[in-house]
Coordinates of C-alpha atoms in Angstrom, one line a residue:
M1 CA -143.7 53.5 -30.0
T2 CA -145.4 50.2 -29.5
F3 CA -148.6 48.9 -31.5
S4 CA -150.3 48.9 -28.4
E5 CA -149.4 52.0 -27.2
K6 CA -150.6 53.7 -30.6
C7 CA -154.1 52.2 -29.7
V8 CA -154.4 53.4 -26.6
N9 CA -153.4 56.7 -28.0
K10 CA -156.0 57.0 -30.5
P11 CA -159.0 55.4 -28.4
V12 CA -161.7 56.8 -30.9
T13 CA -159.6 55.7 -33.8
T14 CA -159.0 51.9 -32.8
Q15 CA -163.0 51.7 -31.6
L16 CA -164.2 53.0 -34.9
I17 CA -162.0 50.7 -36.7
F18 CA -162.9 47.6 -34.8
V19 CA -166.9 48.5 -35.2
L20 CA -166.5 48.8 -38.9
A21 CA -165.2 45.0 -38.6
V22 CA -168.2 44.3 -36.7
I23 CA -170.1 46.0 -39.6
L24 CA -168.3 43.9 -42.5
G25 CA -168.4 40.6 -40.4
I26 CA -172.2 40.9 -40.1
F27 CA -172.4 41.3 -44.0
C28 CA -169.9 38.6 -44.7
T29 CA -172.1 36.5 -43.1
T30 CA -174.8 36.9 -44.7
Q31 CA -173.0 36.2 -47.7
L32 CA -171.2 33.6 -47.1
P33 CA -172.5 30.3 -48.8
I34 CA -174.2 27.4 -46.8
D35 CA -172.9 23.9 -48.3
M36 CA -172.6 20.2 -45.9
F37 CA -168.6 20.0 -47.1
P38 CA -166.5 22.0 -48.1
E39 CA -165.6 22.6 -51.8
M40 CA -163.3 20.0 -53.3
D41 CA -161.6 19.6 -56.7
L42 CA -161.9 16.1 -57.5
P43 CA -158.8 14.9 -59.8
Y44 CA -161.2 12.6 -61.9
M45 CA -162.5 13.7 -65.1
I46 CA -164.5 11.1 -67.3
V47 CA -164.7 10.9 -71.1
F48 CA -167.5 9.3 -72.7
T49 CA -168.1 8.2 -76.6
S50 CA -171.2 6.8 -77.7
Y51 CA -170.6 4.9 -80.8
D52 CA -174.5 3.1 -81.2
N53 CA -175.3 -0.2 -82.7
A54 CA -171.6 -1.5 -81.9
G55 CA -170.7 -4.1 -79.9
P56 CA -168.2 -3.8 -76.9
E57 CA -165.5 -5.5 -78.9
E58 CA -165.8 -3.2 -81.8
V59 CA -166.1 -0.1 -79.9
E60 CA -162.9 -1.4 -77.8
Q61 CA -160.7 -1.5 -80.8
S62 CA -162.1 1.4 -82.6
V63 CA -162.9 3.7 -79.8
T64 CA -161.4 3.4 -76.5
S65 CA -158.0 2.2 -77.8
T66 CA -157.3 4.9 -79.9
L67 CA -158.3 7.0 -76.8
E68 CA -156.5 5.6 -74.5
T69 CA -153.1 5.6 -77.0
S70 CA -153.8 9.3 -77.3
L71 CA -154.7 10.2 -73.4
S72 CA -151.8 8.2 -72.0
G73 CA -149.3 11.6 -72.4
L74 CA -151.1 13.6 -70.1
S75 CA -149.6 15.6 -67.9
G76 CA -150.1 14.7 -64.3
L77 CA -152.0 11.8 -65.1
K78 CA -151.8 9.1 -62.4
K79 CA -154.0 6.5 -63.1
M80 CA -156.3 5.8 -66.6
Q81 CA -159.0 3.0 -66.2
S82 CA -161.6 2.0 -69.4
R83 CA -165.2 0.5 -69.7
S84 CA -166.3 -0.6 -73.4
M85 CA -169.8 -1.8 -73.5
S86 CA -172.2 -2.1 -76.4
G87 CA -172.8 1.3 -77.8
L88 CA -170.5 3.2 -75.0
S89 CA -167.0 3.8 -74.4
I90 CA -166.0 5.3 -71.3
V91 CA -162.4 6.4 -69.5
F92 CA -161.6 7.3 -66.5
L93 CA -158.9 9.4 -65.8
E94 CA -157.1 10.3 -62.6
F95 CA -154.6 13.0 -61.9
N96 CA -152.0 14.2 -59.1
Y97 CA -153.8 15.7 -56.6
G98 CA -153.1 19.4 -57.3
T99 CA -153.5 19.3 -60.6
N100 CA -155.1 22.3 -62.2
L101 CA -158.0 20.4 -64.0
D102 CA -159.2 23.4 -66.4
A103 CA -156.1 22.8 -68.2
A104 CA -156.0 19.4 -67.7
G105 CA -159.3 19.5 -69.4
G106 CA -158.2 21.8 -72.2
D107 CA -155.4 19.2 -72.5
V108 CA -157.9 15.7 -73.0
R109 CA -159.6 17.7 -75.2
D110 CA -156.4 18.6 -77.4
K111 CA -155.2 15.3 -77.6
I112 CA -158.8 14.1 -78.5
D113 CA -159.0 16.6 -81.3
M114 CA -155.3 15.1 -82.3
V115 CA -157.1 11.7 -83.3
R116 CA -160.6 12.3 -84.1
G117 CA -160.3 11.9 -87.7
Y118 CA -159.6 8.1 -86.5
L119 CA -162.6 7.4 -84.6
P120 CA -165.5 5.7 -86.8
D121 CA -167.7 8.2 -88.7
D122 CA -171.1 6.9 -86.8
A123 CA -169.2 7.5 -83.2
D124 CA -170.4 10.8 -81.3
S125 CA -168.0 13.2 -80.2
P126 CA -166.7 12.2 -77.0
I127 CA -167.6 14.7 -74.4
T128 CA -165.2 15.4 -71.5
I129 CA -167.2 15.7 -67.8
K130 CA -164.6 17.0 -64.9
M131 CA -166.1 15.3 -61.3
D132 CA -167.3 17.8 -59.0
P133 CA -169.6 17.2 -55.8
S134 CA -171.8 20.1 -56.8
M135 CA -173.2 18.0 -59.8
M136 CA -175.2 15.7 -56.9
P137 CA -179.0 17.0 -57.3
I138 CA -180.1 19.6 -54.1
L139 CA -183.2 18.8 -55.0
N140 CA -185.8 16.3 -56.4
L141 CA -189.5 17.0 -57.4
A142 CA -191.9 14.9 -58.8
V143 CA -194.7 16.1 -61.4
R144 CA -197.9 14.0 -61.2
G145 CA -201.7 14.6 -62.1
N146 CA -204.4 12.7 -63.7
R147 CA -203.1 13.1 -67.2
T148 CA -201.1 11.0 -69.5
P149 CA -197.1 10.5 -69.3
E150 CA -196.5 12.4 -72.4
E151 CA -198.6 15.6 -70.9
L152 CA -196.6 15.3 -67.6
R153 CA -193.2 15.1 -69.2
T154 CA -194.5 18.1 -71.6
M155 CA -195.3 20.5 -68.6
A156 CA -192.5 19.5 -67.1
E157 CA -189.5 20.0 -70.0
D158 CA -191.9 23.3 -71.4
V159 CA -193.1 24.5 -68.3
I160 CA -191.5 24.2 -65.1
K161 CA -187.5 23.1 -66.0
P162 CA -187.0 26.6 -68.2
R163 CA -188.6 28.6 -65.0
L164 CA -186.5 26.6 -62.4
E165 CA -183.3 27.1 -64.7
Q166 CA -183.5 30.9 -64.6
L167 CA -183.4 30.9 -60.7
D168 CA -179.7 32.0 -59.0
G169 CA -178.0 29.2 -57.6
I170 CA -179.6 26.5 -60.1
A171 CA -177.0 25.0 -62.9
S172 CA -179.6 22.4 -64.3
A173 CA -182.9 20.7 -64.4
T174 CA -182.9 16.9 -65.5
V175 CA -186.6 15.5 -66.6
S176 CA -186.7 12.2 -66.6
G177 CA -190.2 9.4 -66.9
G178 CA -192.9 10.3 -68.2
R179 CA -193.3 9.3 -72.6
E180 CA -191.9 11.9 -75.4
K181 CA -193.8 12.3 -78.5
S182 CA -191.7 11.5 -81.9
I183 CA -192.1 10.6 -85.5
N184 CA -191.5 6.7 -86.2
V185 CA -190.3 5.3 -89.2
D186 CA -190.8 1.4 -89.6
I187 CA -189.2 -0.2 -93.0
P188 CA -190.4 -3.6 -93.4
R189 CA -187.5 -5.6 -94.2
D190 CA -189.0 -7.2 -97.6
R191 CA -189.7 -3.7 -98.9
L192 CA -185.9 -2.5 -98.2
E193 CA -185.2 -5.6 -100.0
A194 CA -187.9 -5.6 -103.1
Y195 CA -186.4 -1.7 -103.7
G196 CA -182.6 -2.9 -102.9
L197 CA -182.0 -0.6 -100.3
T198 CA -180.6 -0.6 -96.6
I199 CA -181.2 1.2 -93.6
S200 CA -178.2 3.1 -93.5
T201 CA -179.0 4.2 -97.1
V202 CA -182.5 5.8 -95.8
A203 CA -181.4 6.9 -92.8
Q204 CA -178.5 9.1 -94.5
M205 CA -181.0 10.1 -97.0
I206 CA -183.5 11.5 -94.5
G207 CA -180.9 13.3 -92.9
V208 CA -179.2 15.1 -96.0
Q209 CA -182.6 16.6 -97.1
N210 CA -183.6 17.6 -93.4
I211 CA -181.0 20.6 -93.2
Q212 CA -181.3 24.2 -93.3
S213 CA -178.2 26.2 -94.5
S214 CA -176.9 29.5 -95.1
G215 CA -177.0 30.9 -98.9
G216 CA -175.3 34.0 -98.6
T217 CA -176.2 37.4 -99.0
I218 CA -177.3 39.5 -101.7
T219 CA -176.8 43.4 -102.1
S220 CA -179.4 45.6 -103.1
G221 CA -178.0 49.7 -103.1
D222 CA -177.8 50.0 -99.3
I223 CA -180.0 46.6 -98.2
N224 CA -178.0 43.3 -97.6
Y225 CA -180.4 40.5 -97.9
T226 CA -179.6 37.1 -96.1
I227 CA -180.3 33.9 -98.0
K228 CA -181.1 30.7 -96.2
N229 CA -182.1 27.5 -97.8
D230 CA -184.7 26.0 -95.2
G231 CA -184.8 22.6 -96.0
K232 CA -186.4 21.4 -92.6
Y233 CA -189.5 19.3 -92.4
K234 CA -192.6 21.3 -91.2
S235 CA -195.0 18.1 -91.2
I236 CA -195.0 14.3 -91.4
E237 CA -196.4 14.6 -95.3
D238 CA -192.8 16.4 -95.7
L239 CA -191.2 13.3 -94.5
K240 CA -193.4 11.0 -96.0
N241 CA -192.6 12.9 -99.3
T242 CA -188.7 12.6 -99.0
V243 CA -187.0 11.2 -102.1
I244 CA -185.1 7.7 -101.2
S245 CA -184.0 6.7 -104.5
Y246 CA -184.5 6.4 -107.8
K247 CA -185.2 3.0 -110.2
A248 CA -185.9 2.7 -113.9
G249 CA -188.8 0.6 -114.5
S250 CA -189.3 -1.9 -117.4
D251 CA -190.8 1.1 -120.0
Y252 CA -187.5 2.9 -119.0
E253 CA -189.3 5.4 -117.2
V254 CA -187.2 6.5 -114.1
R255 CA -189.7 6.1 -110.8
T256 CA -189.0 8.1 -107.9
I257 CA -189.0 6.3 -104.8
R258 CA -190.2 8.4 -101.5
L259 CA -190.1 6.9 -98.1
R260 CA -194.0 6.7 -98.1
D261 CA -193.7 3.7 -100.6
I262 CA -191.0 1.6 -98.3
A263 CA -192.2 2.7 -94.4
D264 CA -195.2 3.3 -92.2
V265 CA -194.6 7.2 -91.2
Y266 CA -196.6 8.1 -88.5
E267 CA -196.7 9.8 -85.0
G268 CA -195.4 8.3 -82.0
Y269 CA -193.4 7.7 -78.7
K270 CA -189.9 7.1 -78.0
D271 CA -189.2 4.4 -76.7
E272 CA -188.9 4.8 -72.9
S273 CA -185.5 4.6 -71.2
T274 CA -186.5 5.7 -67.9
L275 CA -189.7 5.0 -65.3
A276 CA -191.0 7.2 -62.4
Y277 CA -193.6 5.9 -59.9
L278 CA -194.0 7.7 -57.0
D279 CA -196.4 6.2 -54.4
G280 CA -196.9 3.5 -56.9
S281 CA -198.5 5.9 -60.0
P282 CA -196.5 6.9 -63.0
C283 CA -195.1 10.6 -62.6
V284 CA -192.2 13.1 -63.7
M285 CA -188.9 13.5 -62.2
I286 CA -187.1 16.7 -62.0
M287 CA -183.5 16.5 -60.5
L288 CA -182.0 20.0 -59.4
T289 CA -178.3 20.6 -59.4
K290 CA -177.0 23.7 -57.6
Q291 CA -174.1 26.1 -59.2
S292 CA -170.8 25.4 -57.8
G293 CA -169.9 27.9 -55.1
K294 CA -173.7 29.0 -54.7
N295 CA -175.5 28.4 -51.3
S296 CA -177.2 25.6 -51.4
V297 CA -179.7 26.9 -48.9
Q298 CA -180.6 29.6 -50.6
A299 CA -180.9 28.4 -53.9
A300 CA -183.5 25.8 -52.4
K301 CA -185.5 28.7 -50.7
N302 CA -185.6 30.3 -54.7
V303 CA -186.8 27.1 -55.6
R304 CA -189.6 26.5 -53.3
K305 CA -190.6 30.3 -53.7
Q306 CA -191.0 29.8 -57.5
L307 CA -192.6 26.2 -56.9
S308 CA -195.4 27.9 -55.5
K309 CA -196.1 30.8 -58.5
I310 CA -195.9 27.6 -61.0
Q311 CA -198.1 25.7 -59.2
A312 CA -201.1 28.3 -59.1
E313 CA -200.6 28.7 -63.1
L314 CA -200.9 25.0 -63.7
P315 CA -203.9 22.9 -64.2
A316 CA -206.0 21.6 -60.5
D317 CA -205.3 18.2 -61.3
V318 CA -201.2 18.5 -61.6
E319 CA -199.3 19.1 -58.7
I320 CA -195.7 19.3 -57.6
L321 CA -194.0 17.3 -55.0
E322 CA -190.5 17.6 -53.2
T323 CA -189.6 14.3 -52.7
S324 CA -186.2 14.5 -51.3
N325 CA -183.4 16.9 -50.9
T326 CA -180.3 17.4 -49.2
V327 CA -180.5 21.1 -48.1
D328 CA -182.8 20.0 -44.9
I329 CA -180.2 18.4 -43.4
I330 CA -178.0 20.6 -44.5
S331 CA -179.7 23.8 -42.4
Q332 CA -180.1 21.4 -39.5
T333 CA -176.2 20.4 -39.2
I334 CA -175.0 23.7 -39.4
N335 CA -177.7 25.1 -36.8
E336 CA -176.5 22.7 -34.3
V337 CA -172.8 23.6 -35.1
V338 CA -173.5 27.4 -34.5
S339 CA -175.5 26.5 -31.5
S340 CA -172.5 24.7 -30.2
V341 CA -170.4 28.0 -31.4
I342 CA -172.8 30.3 -29.0
Q343 CA -173.1 28.0 -26.4
G344 CA -169.7 27.5 -25.8
A345 CA -168.7 31.3 -26.3
L346 CA -171.7 31.8 -23.4
L347 CA -169.7 28.5 -21.4
A348 CA -166.4 30.4 -21.6
I349 CA -167.6 33.8 -20.6
A350 CA -169.3 32.4 -17.7
V351 CA -166.4 30.7 -16.9
L352 CA -164.2 34.0 -17.4
F353 CA -166.8 35.6 -14.7
I354 CA -166.1 33.3 -11.7
F355 CA -162.7 33.4 -12.2
L356 CA -162.3 37.2 -12.8
R357 CA -165.2 37.9 -10.4
S358 CA -165.7 41.6 -12.0
L359 CA -168.3 42.4 -14.5
K360 CA -166.5 44.9 -16.3
S361 CA -163.4 42.6 -17.2
T362 CA -165.7 39.7 -18.0
L363 CA -166.9 42.1 -20.8
I364 CA -163.7 43.3 -21.9
V365 CA -162.5 39.9 -22.6
G366 CA -166.0 38.1 -23.7
L367 CA -166.1 40.8 -26.3
S368 CA -163.0 39.5 -27.8
I369 CA -165.0 36.5 -28.7
P370 CA -167.7 37.8 -31.2
L371 CA -165.2 40.1 -32.4
S372 CA -162.6 37.8 -33.3
V373 CA -165.4 35.1 -34.6
L374 CA -167.0 38.1 -37.0
I375 CA -163.1 39.1 -38.2
T376 CA -162.8 35.4 -38.6
L377 CA -165.8 35.3 -41.1
V378 CA -164.3 38.1 -43.0
C379 CA -161.0 36.5 -43.5
M380 CA -163.2 33.1 -44.8
Y381 CA -165.3 35.5 -47.0
L382 CA -162.4 37.0 -48.5
K383 CA -160.6 33.7 -48.9
G384 CA -164.0 31.9 -50.4
I385 CA -164.5 29.4 -47.9
T386 CA -168.1 28.3 -47.0
I387 CA -170.0 27.8 -44.0
N388 CA -169.9 24.0 -43.6
M389 CA -169.6 21.5 -40.9
I390 CA -165.7 21.8 -41.4
S391 CA -165.2 25.5 -41.0
M392 CA -167.9 25.7 -38.2
A393 CA -166.0 22.4 -36.1
G394 CA -162.6 24.7 -36.8
L395 CA -164.5 27.9 -35.4
L396 CA -166.0 25.8 -32.4
L397 CA -162.4 24.6 -32.0
G398 CA -161.0 28.2 -31.7
I399 CA -163.7 29.7 -29.7
G400 CA -162.2 28.3 -26.5
M401 CA -158.6 29.8 -27.4
L402 CA -160.2 33.4 -28.5
V403 CA -160.3 34.6 -24.7
D404 CA -156.5 33.2 -23.9
N405 CA -154.3 36.4 -25.2
S406 CA -157.1 38.8 -24.1
I407 CA -157.0 37.4 -20.5
V408 CA -152.9 37.4 -20.5
I409 CA -153.2 41.3 -21.6
L410 CA -156.3 42.1 -19.0
E411 CA -154.5 40.4 -16.1
N412 CA -151.5 42.1 -16.4
I413 CA -152.7 45.8 -16.9
Y414 CA -155.2 44.8 -14.0
S415 CA -152.1 44.2 -11.7
Y416 CA -150.8 47.5 -13.1
I417 CA -153.6 48.9 -12.0
Q418 CA -153.8 47.9 -8.5
R419 CA -150.1 49.0 -7.9
D420 CA -151.8 52.1 -8.3
A421 CA -150.7 53.0 -11.9
K422 CA -152.8 55.4 -14.0
P423 CA -155.3 53.2 -16.2
K424 CA -154.1 54.5 -19.7
V425 CA -150.5 54.2 -18.3
A426 CA -151.3 50.6 -17.3
A427 CA -152.7 49.6 -20.5
I428 CA -149.4 50.7 -22.5
L429 CA -146.9 48.8 -20.0
G430 CA -149.0 45.5 -19.1
S431 CA -149.7 45.1 -23.1
Q432 CA -146.2 45.9 -24.1
E433 CA -144.6 43.3 -21.2
M434 CA -147.5 40.4 -22.7
V435 CA -147.0 41.0 -26.6
T436 CA -144.1 38.9 -27.1
S437 CA -145.3 36.0 -24.8
I438 CA -149.0 36.1 -26.4
M439 CA -147.5 36.3 -30.0
G440 CA -145.3 33.3 -29.4
S441 CA -147.7 31.4 -27.6
T442 CA -150.3 32.1 -30.5
L443 CA -147.7 31.1 -33.5
T444 CA -147.1 27.8 -32.0
S445 CA -150.8 27.2 -32.3
V446 CA -150.5 28.0 -35.5
C447 CA -147.4 26.3 -36.8
I448 CA -149.6 23.0 -35.4
F449 CA -152.3 23.9 -38.2
L450 CA -149.6 25.1 -41.0
P451 CA -148.3 21.7 -42.1
M452 CA -151.7 20.6 -43.0
L453 CA -151.7 23.8 -45.6
I454 CA -148.4 23.6 -46.6
F455 CA -148.8 19.4 -47.4
Q456 CA -152.0 19.8 -48.6
K457 CA -151.1 18.5 -51.9
K458 CA -149.7 15.4 -50.3
L459 CA -153.1 15.0 -47.9
G460 CA -154.8 14.2 -51.0
M461 CA -159.0 14.1 -50.5
M462 CA -158.1 14.5 -46.6
G463 CA -156.0 17.9 -47.4
Q464 CA -159.0 19.4 -49.3
M465 CA -161.3 18.3 -46.4
F466 CA -159.5 19.7 -43.9
N467 CA -158.0 23.0 -45.6
D468 CA -161.2 24.9 -44.3
L469 CA -160.2 23.7 -40.5
A470 CA -156.8 24.8 -40.7
Y471 CA -157.6 28.4 -42.4
T472 CA -160.3 28.9 -39.8
I473 CA -158.2 28.2 -36.6
I474 CA -155.4 30.1 -38.0
F475 CA -157.9 33.2 -38.8
S476 CA -159.5 32.8 -35.4
L477 CA -156.5 32.8 -33.7
M478 CA -154.8 35.6 -35.6
S479 CA -157.8 38.1 -35.4
S480 CA -157.4 37.1 -31.4
L481 CA -154.1 37.9 -31.3
I482 CA -155.0 41.5 -32.8
V483 CA -158.0 42.4 -30.6
A484 CA -155.7 41.1 -27.5
I485 CA -153.0 43.7 -28.4
A486 CA -155.5 46.6 -30.0
L487 CA -158.5 46.7 -28.2
V488 CA -158.1 45.5 -25.2
P489 CA -155.6 48.0 -24.0
V490 CA -158.0 50.7 -24.9
L491 CA -161.1 49.4 -23.4
C492 CA -158.8 48.4 -20.0
S493 CA -157.4 52.2 -20.0
K494 CA -161.2 53.5 -20.1
Y495 CA -163.0 51.1 -17.7
V496 CA -160.6 49.0 -15.8
S497 CA -160.3 50.6 -12.3
K498 CA -158.7 50.0 -8.5
V499 CA -160.9 48.0 -6.6
G500 CA -160.8 49.4 -3.4
G501 CA -159.9 47.7 0.0
T502 CA -159.7 44.4 0.9
R503 CA -161.1 41.3 0.5
N504 CA -161.4 40.7 4.0
E505 CA -163.4 44.2 4.2
G506 CA -167.3 44.3 3.2
R507 CA -170.7 42.7 3.7
G508 CA -173.5 41.8 1.9
F509 CA -174.3 38.5 -0.6
A510 CA -171.6 40.0 -3.4
Y511 CA -169.0 39.9 -0.5
A512 CA -170.0 36.5 0.9
V513 CA -169.8 35.0 -2.6
N514 CA -166.4 36.8 -3.2
K515 CA -165.4 35.5 0.0
A516 CA -165.9 32.2 -0.8
F517 CA -164.5 32.1 -4.4
N518 CA -161.1 33.3 -2.8
N519 CA -161.0 31.0 -0.2
F520 CA -161.5 27.8 -2.7
F521 CA -158.7 29.2 -4.9
D522 CA -156.9 29.7 -1.9
K523 CA -156.9 26.0 -1.0
L524 CA -156.5 25.3 -4.6
D525 CA -153.2 26.9 -4.6
E526 CA -151.9 25.3 -1.8
K527 CA -153.3 21.6 -3.3
Y528 CA -151.7 22.2 -6.1
A529 CA -148.1 23.5 -4.6
A530 CA -148.4 20.0 -2.5
G531 CA -149.0 18.2 -5.9
V532 CA -146.2 20.2 -7.4
A533 CA -143.7 19.4 -4.6
F534 CA -144.4 15.7 -4.5
V535 CA -143.9 15.4 -8.2
L536 CA -140.5 17.0 -7.8
H537 CA -139.8 14.7 -5.0
H538 CA -140.2 11.4 -7.0
R539 CA -138.8 12.7 -10.6
K540 CA -137.8 9.5 -12.4
T541 CA -140.8 7.5 -10.8
F542 CA -142.9 10.2 -12.8
I543 CA -141.1 10.7 -15.8
V544 CA -140.8 6.6 -16.5
A545 CA -144.4 6.3 -15.9
I546 CA -145.1 9.2 -18.3
V547 CA -142.3 7.3 -20.9
V548 CA -144.5 3.8 -20.1
L549 CA -147.8 6.0 -20.7
F550 CA -146.5 7.0 -23.9
F551 CA -145.6 3.5 -25.5
V552 CA -149.0 2.2 -24.2
S553 CA -150.9 4.8 -25.6
M554 CA -148.9 4.4 -29.2
G555 CA -149.5 0.5 -28.9
A556 CA -153.1 1.5 -28.6
I557 CA -153.8 3.0 -31.9
K558 CA -154.4 -0.1 -33.5
L559 CA -156.9 -1.1 -31.5
V560 CA -158.5 2.3 -31.8
G561 CA -158.7 1.5 -35.4
F562 CA -158.9 4.0 -38.4
V563 CA -162.0 5.3 -40.5
F564 CA -162.4 7.7 -43.1
M565 CA -165.5 9.4 -42.1
P566 CA -167.0 8.3 -38.3
P567 CA -170.7 6.8 -38.8
S568 CA -173.9 9.1 -38.6
A569 CA -175.7 8.6 -35.7
A570 CA -179.3 7.7 -36.9
N571 CA -182.6 9.9 -35.8

């Protein structure tokens, strides 16, 4: 007993399974993340090392060279470049495509730990960053109002930023612009010379006294008391009273030199490293980045909803403005692609009706389109593929092929019904004869896209970008095959019946339209037969023409040119 026969003998079970597939497909559609492009694992990592007050040559010799020597032995490393500048060392690492970057990141940190003792004491610990397209900001906000720059900065960091970072889908919020409060310590050179001190000595003494450490525990009966040494500065006076050194005076008395004796300590502001302006007025900018794998559009909706609540709580003269985003163009692009998919499906159904000229047959075949699309979306959800331009393009390409298998099955079943076979028998026999043919045709199309998956690592970034395209087309074709051999025979056995009479009998508008189409197709068959006969009588001429056309096409490739991405048309 074949698979199609089992489905025809169990029509209720088969239909219920597809109903469940529809429900699951609708659910998965609402859960699929939406993004502009597929998620790509770029094989790039960067190692940052800060070394304040060091020149480029010193950074190169003390930091960069040490890191390069250690990192050169990484497994899967393709290329390594470095850049040394004043106070900063940057090492760029490029790995082979297909390298597990999580494992590579662990290897990088292990290599750094091996040489950490050889790095200068004043250098910060190296920071490893994995390049991720999701790190690009999805929203840029501006906070402005009739307030000082430091007040705007405080509002952005203490009120707005924490509430936005708590939202689902938001990874981080970066604040720039404005001014930050600080405690400034100005030490005149003549005072240092008078007391025989250096800047490094003063900084070291301030650092070692501004600490908080644990002093262990004391047990009293059943109670444990934790001892904490709280040496953190609580006020400016605490900082001013910091002991820097001891000096012996002329009367052999030891004098205590405090920070207030050699420096001016006061509240001020940090030097502005970033400036933010909106319409010529100073403001504070907030850049929001989404979490990897999350829905960009939904994350932006969550942010906009939260901003309306935050705005109501801020002073009336402070406002939050959205200056730019990358989600609106995503929504617009995806909506256009989805609209193209729907229009393509409707046009395919219209063409089917013109050729089949049967409402029931057209509905049965047309039903395979949304069913196959929903099953494809389920597969995309399980595979972790997002709704993006590439995956939707693959779905759009597959729309035209979704009905091919169903048409072949239905046409063969209908031919049995026209020969007075019972619908159930016709469904079984008609589907059995075509299963091998449509399976071979479908697998042939699938094999075209399989190399894109097999050689994904060798294709580099192109392999990652068009990975979703190949998967989507394969999923859609296999879904259409399942619908054709399982559901179409069941529906045909229930709803397709023989059309009585001949095509020359009847009256009315429907009869006239049907007769006109029949005459058109008969003439088309005659013209096609005449064309085939003409080609067969001139075999050599047509073979030579096709070979010449093939080589001309190959030569025209250079004239067409190659680009990585087509330029987008300006609105």
